[in-house]
mmCIF file of C-alpha atoms in Angstrom:
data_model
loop_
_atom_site.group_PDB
_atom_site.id
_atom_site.type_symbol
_atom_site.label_atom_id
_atom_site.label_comp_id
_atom_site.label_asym_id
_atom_site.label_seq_id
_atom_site.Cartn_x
_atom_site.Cartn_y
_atom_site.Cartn_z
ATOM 1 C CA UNK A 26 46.212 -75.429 34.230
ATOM 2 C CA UNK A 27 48.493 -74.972 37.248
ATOM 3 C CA UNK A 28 49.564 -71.152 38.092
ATOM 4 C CA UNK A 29 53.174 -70.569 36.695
ATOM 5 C CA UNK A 30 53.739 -69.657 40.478
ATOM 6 C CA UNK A 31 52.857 -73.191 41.434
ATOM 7 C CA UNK A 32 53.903 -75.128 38.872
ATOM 8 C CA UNK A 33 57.626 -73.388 39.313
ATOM 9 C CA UNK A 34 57.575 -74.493 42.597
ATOM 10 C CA UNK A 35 56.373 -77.716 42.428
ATOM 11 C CA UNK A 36 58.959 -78.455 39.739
ATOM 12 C CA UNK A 37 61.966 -76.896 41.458
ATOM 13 C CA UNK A 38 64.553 -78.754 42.874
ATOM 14 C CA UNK A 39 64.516 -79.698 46.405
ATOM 15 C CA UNK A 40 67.404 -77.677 47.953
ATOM 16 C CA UNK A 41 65.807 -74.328 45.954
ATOM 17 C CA UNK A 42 63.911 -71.868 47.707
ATOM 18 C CA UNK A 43 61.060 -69.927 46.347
ATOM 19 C CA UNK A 44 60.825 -66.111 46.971
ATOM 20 C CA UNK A 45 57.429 -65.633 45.860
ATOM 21 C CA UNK A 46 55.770 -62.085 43.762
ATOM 22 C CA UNK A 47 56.917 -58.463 44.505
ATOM 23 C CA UNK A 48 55.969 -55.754 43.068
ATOM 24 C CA UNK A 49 54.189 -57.228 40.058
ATOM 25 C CA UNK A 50 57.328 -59.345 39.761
ATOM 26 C CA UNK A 51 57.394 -63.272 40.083
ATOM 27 C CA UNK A 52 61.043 -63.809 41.284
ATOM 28 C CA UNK A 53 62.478 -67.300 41.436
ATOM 29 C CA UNK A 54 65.587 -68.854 42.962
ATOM 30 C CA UNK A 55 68.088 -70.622 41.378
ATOM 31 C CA UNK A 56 68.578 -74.076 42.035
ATOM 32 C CA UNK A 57 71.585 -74.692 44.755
ATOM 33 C CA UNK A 58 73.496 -77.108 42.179
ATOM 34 C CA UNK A 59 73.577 -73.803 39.696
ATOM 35 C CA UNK A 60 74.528 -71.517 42.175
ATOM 36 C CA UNK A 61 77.108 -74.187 44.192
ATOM 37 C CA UNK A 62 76.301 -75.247 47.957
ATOM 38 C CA UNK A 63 78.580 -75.611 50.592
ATOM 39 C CA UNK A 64 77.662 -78.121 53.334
ATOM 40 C CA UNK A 65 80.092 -78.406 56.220
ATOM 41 C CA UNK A 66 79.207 -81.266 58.891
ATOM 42 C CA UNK A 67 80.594 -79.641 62.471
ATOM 43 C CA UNK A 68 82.366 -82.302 64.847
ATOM 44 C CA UNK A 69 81.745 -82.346 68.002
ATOM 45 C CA UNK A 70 84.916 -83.125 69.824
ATOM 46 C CA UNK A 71 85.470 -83.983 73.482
ATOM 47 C CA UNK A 72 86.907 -81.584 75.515
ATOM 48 C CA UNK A 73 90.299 -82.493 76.604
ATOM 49 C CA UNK A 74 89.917 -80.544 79.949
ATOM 50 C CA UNK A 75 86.286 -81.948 80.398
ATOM 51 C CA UNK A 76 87.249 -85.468 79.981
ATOM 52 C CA UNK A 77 89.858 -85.057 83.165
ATOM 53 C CA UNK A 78 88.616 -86.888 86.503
ATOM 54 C CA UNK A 79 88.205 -85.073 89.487
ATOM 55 C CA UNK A 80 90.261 -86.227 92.404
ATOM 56 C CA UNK A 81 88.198 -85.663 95.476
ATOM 57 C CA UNK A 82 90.005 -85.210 99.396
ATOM 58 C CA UNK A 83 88.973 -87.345 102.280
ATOM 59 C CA UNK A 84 88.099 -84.321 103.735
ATOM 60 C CA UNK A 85 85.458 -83.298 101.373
ATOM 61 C CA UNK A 86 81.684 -84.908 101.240
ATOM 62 C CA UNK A 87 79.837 -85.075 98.379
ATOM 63 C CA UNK A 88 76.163 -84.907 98.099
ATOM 64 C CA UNK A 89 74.556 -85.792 94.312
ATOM 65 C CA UNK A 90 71.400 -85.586 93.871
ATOM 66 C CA UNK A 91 70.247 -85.396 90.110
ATOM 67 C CA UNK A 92 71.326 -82.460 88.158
ATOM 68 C CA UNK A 93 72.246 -80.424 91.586
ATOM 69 C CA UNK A 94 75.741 -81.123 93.427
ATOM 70 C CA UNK A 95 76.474 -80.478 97.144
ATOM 71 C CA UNK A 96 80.493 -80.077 98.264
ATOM 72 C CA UNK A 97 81.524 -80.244 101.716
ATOM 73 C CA UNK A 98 84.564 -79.280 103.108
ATOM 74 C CA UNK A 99 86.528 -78.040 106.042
ATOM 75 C CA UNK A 100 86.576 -74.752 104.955
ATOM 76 C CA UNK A 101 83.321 -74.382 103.591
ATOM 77 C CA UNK A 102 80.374 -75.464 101.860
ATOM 78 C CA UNK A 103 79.422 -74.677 98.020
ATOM 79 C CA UNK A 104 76.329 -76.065 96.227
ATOM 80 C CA UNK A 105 76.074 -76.177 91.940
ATOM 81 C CA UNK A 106 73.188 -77.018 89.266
ATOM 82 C CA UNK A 107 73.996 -78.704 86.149
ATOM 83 C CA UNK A 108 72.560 -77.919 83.110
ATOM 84 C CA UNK A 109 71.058 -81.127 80.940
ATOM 85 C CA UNK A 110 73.747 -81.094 78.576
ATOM 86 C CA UNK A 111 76.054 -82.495 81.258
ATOM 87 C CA UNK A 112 75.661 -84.907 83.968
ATOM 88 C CA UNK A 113 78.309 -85.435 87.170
ATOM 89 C CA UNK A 114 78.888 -89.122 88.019
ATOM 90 C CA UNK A 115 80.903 -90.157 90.990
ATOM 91 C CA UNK A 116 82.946 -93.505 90.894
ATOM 92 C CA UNK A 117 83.794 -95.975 93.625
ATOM 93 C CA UNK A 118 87.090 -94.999 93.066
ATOM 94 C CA UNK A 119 86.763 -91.768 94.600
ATOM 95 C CA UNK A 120 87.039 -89.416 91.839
ATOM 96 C CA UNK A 121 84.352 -87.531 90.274
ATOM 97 C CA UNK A 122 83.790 -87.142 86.497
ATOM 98 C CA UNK A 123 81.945 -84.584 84.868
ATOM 99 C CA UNK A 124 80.373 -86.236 81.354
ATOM 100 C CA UNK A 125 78.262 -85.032 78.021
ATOM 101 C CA UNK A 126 74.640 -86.229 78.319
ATOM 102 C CA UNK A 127 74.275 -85.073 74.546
ATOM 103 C CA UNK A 128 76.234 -84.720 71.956
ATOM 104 C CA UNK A 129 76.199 -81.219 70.566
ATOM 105 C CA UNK A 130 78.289 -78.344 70.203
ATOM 106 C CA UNK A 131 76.490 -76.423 73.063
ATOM 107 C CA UNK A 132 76.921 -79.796 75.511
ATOM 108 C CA UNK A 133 80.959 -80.124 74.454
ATOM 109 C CA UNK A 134 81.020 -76.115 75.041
ATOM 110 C CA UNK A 135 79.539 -76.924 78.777
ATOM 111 C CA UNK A 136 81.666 -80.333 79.588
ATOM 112 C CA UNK A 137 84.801 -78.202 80.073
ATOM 113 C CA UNK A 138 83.240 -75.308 81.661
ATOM 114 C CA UNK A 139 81.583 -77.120 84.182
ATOM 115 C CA UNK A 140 84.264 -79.978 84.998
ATOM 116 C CA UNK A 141 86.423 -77.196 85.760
ATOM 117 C CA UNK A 142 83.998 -74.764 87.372
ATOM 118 C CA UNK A 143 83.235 -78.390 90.091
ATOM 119 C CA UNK A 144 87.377 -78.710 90.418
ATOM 120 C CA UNK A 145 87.460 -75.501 91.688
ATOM 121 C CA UNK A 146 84.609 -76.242 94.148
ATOM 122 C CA UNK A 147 86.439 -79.526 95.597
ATOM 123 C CA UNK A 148 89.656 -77.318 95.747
ATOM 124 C CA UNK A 149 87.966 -74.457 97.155
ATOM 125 C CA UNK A 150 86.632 -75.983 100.563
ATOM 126 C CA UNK A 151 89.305 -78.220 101.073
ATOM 127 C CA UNK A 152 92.829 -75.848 100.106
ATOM 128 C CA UNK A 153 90.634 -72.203 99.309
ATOM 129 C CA UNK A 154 92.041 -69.512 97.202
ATOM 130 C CA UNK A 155 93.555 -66.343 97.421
ATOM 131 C CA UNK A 156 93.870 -63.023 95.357
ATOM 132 C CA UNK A 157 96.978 -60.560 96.011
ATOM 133 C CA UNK A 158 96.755 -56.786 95.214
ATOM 134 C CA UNK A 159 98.929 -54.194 95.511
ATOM 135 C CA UNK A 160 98.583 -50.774 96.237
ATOM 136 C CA UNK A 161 101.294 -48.038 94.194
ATOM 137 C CA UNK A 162 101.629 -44.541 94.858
ATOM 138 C CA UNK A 163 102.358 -42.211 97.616
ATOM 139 C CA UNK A 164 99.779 -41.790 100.545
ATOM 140 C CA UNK A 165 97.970 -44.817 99.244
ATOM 141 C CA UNK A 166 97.545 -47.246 102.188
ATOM 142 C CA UNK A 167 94.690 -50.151 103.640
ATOM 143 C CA UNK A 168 93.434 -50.769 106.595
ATOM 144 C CA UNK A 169 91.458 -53.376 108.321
ATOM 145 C CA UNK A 170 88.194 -52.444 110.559
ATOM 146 C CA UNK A 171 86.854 -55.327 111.605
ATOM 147 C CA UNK A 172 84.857 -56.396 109.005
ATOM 148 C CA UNK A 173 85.694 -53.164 106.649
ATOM 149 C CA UNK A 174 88.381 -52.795 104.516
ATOM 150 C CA UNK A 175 89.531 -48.868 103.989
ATOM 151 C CA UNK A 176 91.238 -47.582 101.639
ATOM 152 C CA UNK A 177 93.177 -44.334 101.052
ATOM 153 C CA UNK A 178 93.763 -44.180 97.540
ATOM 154 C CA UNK A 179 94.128 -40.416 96.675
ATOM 155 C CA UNK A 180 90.520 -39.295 97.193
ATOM 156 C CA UNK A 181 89.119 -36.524 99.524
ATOM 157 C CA UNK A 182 87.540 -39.018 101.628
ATOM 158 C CA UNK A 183 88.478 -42.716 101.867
ATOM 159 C CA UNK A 184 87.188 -45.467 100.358
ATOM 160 C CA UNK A 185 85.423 -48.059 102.778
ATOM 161 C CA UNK A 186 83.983 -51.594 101.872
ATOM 162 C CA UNK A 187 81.978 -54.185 103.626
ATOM 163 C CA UNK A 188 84.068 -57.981 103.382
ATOM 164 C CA UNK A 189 81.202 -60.061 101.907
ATOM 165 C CA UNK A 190 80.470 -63.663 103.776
ATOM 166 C CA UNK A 191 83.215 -66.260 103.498
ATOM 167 C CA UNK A 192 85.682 -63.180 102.242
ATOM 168 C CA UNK A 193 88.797 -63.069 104.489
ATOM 169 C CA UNK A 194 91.364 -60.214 103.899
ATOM 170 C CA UNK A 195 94.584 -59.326 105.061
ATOM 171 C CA UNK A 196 96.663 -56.216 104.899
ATOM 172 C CA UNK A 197 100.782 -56.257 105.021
ATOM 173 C CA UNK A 198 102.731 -53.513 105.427
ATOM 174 C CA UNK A 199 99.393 -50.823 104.589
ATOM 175 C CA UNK A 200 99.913 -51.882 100.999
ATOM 176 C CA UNK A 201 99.733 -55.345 100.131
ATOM 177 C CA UNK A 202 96.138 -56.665 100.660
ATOM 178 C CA UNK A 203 95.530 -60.624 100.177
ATOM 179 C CA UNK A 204 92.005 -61.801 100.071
ATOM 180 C CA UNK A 205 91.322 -65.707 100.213
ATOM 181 C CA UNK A 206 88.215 -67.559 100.685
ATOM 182 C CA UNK A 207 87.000 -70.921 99.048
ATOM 183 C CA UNK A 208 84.631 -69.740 96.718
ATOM 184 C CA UNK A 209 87.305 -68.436 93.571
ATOM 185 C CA UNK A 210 84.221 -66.747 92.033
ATOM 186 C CA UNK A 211 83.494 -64.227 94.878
ATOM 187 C CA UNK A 212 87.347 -63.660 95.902
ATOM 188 C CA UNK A 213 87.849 -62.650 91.872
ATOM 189 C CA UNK A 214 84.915 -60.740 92.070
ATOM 190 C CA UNK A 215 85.820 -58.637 95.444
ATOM 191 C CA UNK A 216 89.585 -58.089 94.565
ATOM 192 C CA UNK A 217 88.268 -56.723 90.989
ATOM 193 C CA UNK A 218 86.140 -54.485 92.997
ATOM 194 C CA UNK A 219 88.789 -53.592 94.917
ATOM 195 C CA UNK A 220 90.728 -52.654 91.722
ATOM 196 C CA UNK A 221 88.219 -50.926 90.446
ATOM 197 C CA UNK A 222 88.858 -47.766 92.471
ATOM 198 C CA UNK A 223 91.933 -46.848 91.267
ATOM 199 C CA UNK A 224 92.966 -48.829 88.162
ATOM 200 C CA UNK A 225 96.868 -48.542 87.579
ATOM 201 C CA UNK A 226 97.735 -45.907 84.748
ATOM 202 C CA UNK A 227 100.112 -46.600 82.298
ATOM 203 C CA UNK A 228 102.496 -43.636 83.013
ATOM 204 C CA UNK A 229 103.656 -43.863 86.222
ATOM 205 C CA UNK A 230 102.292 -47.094 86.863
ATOM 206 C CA UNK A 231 100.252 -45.532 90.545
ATOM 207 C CA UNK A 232 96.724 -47.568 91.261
ATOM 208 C CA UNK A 233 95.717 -50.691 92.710
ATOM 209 C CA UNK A 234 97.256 -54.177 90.541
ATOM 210 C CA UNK A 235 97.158 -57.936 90.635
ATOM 211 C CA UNK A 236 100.301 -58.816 92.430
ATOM 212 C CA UNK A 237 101.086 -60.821 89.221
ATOM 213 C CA UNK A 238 99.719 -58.044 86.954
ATOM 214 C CA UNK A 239 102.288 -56.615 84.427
ATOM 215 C CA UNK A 240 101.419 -52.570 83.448
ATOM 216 C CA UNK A 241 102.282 -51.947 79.887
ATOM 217 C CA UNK A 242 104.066 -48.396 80.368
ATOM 218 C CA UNK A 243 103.645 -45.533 78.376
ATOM 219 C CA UNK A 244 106.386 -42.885 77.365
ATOM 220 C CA UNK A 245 105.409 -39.523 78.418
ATOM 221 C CA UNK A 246 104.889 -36.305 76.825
ATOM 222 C CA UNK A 247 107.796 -34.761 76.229
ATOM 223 C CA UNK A 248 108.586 -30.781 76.871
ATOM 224 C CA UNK A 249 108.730 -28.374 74.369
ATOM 225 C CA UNK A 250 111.602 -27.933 72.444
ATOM 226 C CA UNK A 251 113.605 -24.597 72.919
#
């Protein structure tokens, strides 16, 4: 005669799970039709931004070579490695299409991502891009030296950083700094870095914004009441 352990679980229904003895205890599961079972089948739509070609310039080569994708241009060169959920096809009419090799919710997570991430390559060494700051408060000021952007931004010493390869930068009126490049990645990452220093507070709005950055203004404390 089978074990009441065993013959439970052979005679259990498929979609039940069997916890097995604790404690002197033989604990069963109840079946999923008892207990209700919710089964929800996920969809894995195209991405509407992913399924956009890719118009590339005359001036810009391409160079595909399996999952890896070489871009040309006049004002630089950038380089890219697909992941094998998505594969980059380019058609004899000129554009380039980025495309699900699979079809799961990772791969449709990646098609946008990377269609846009190669746009930006195509547009970045053919047009570049370009991040403008802006420097608030009194005393604060940039300069350019050489390669080495300083900054006076309220410390006891100023603040001096190194312009990274394919980083240009340039400084209007000692307050305004615009850094452009073709790689959007890097020229996000080096103005952020820039910001970093001296975020803007929220009172008198002083600090280092986005030219396009709006500062959400506090009210300050008031004085005592006589």
């Amino acid at each position: 005669m089978a074990s009441p352990i065993t013959s439970s679980f052979q005679t259990s229904n498929l979609r039940s799970a069997f916890l097995g003895e604790r404690k002197g205890f033989i604990v069963y599961s109840a079946p999923a039709s008892n207990v209700g079972f919710l089964k929800k089948t996920v969809e894995c739509k195209e991405s509407r931004i992913g399924k956009q070609p890719i118009e590339v310039p005359n001036n810009v080569t391409l160079k595909l070579e399996g999952q890896a994708l070489e871009v040309k241009g006049p004002l630089g060169q950038l380089s890219m490695t697909y992941p094998r959920e998505v594969v980059v096809e380019k058609e004899d009419s000129g554009f380039l299409r980025v495309k699900k090799a699979v079809e799961t919710r990772r791969a449709n997570q990646m098609h946008g991502l990377f269609r846009t991430l190669t746009d930006n390559m195509v547009v970045g060494v053919s047009k570049g891009f370009e991040k403008r700051l802006q420097l608030i408060g009194v005393g604060y000021r940039a300069t350019l030296e050489g390669r080495i952007l300083v900054l006076s931004l309220g410390f006891s010493h100023p603040v001096r950083m190194n312009l990274p390869d394919g980083i240009q930068v340039k400084v209007e009126e000692n307050t305004r700094i615009i850094v452009s490049g073709y790689d959007k990645s890097e020229i996000g990452q080096f103005a952020a870095s820039i910001r970093k220093w001296r975020p803007p507070e929220p009172y008198k709005g002083k600090g280092v914004k986005y030219a396009d950055e709006i500062v959400r203004r506090k009210e300050g404390k008031a004085g005592k009441k006589k």
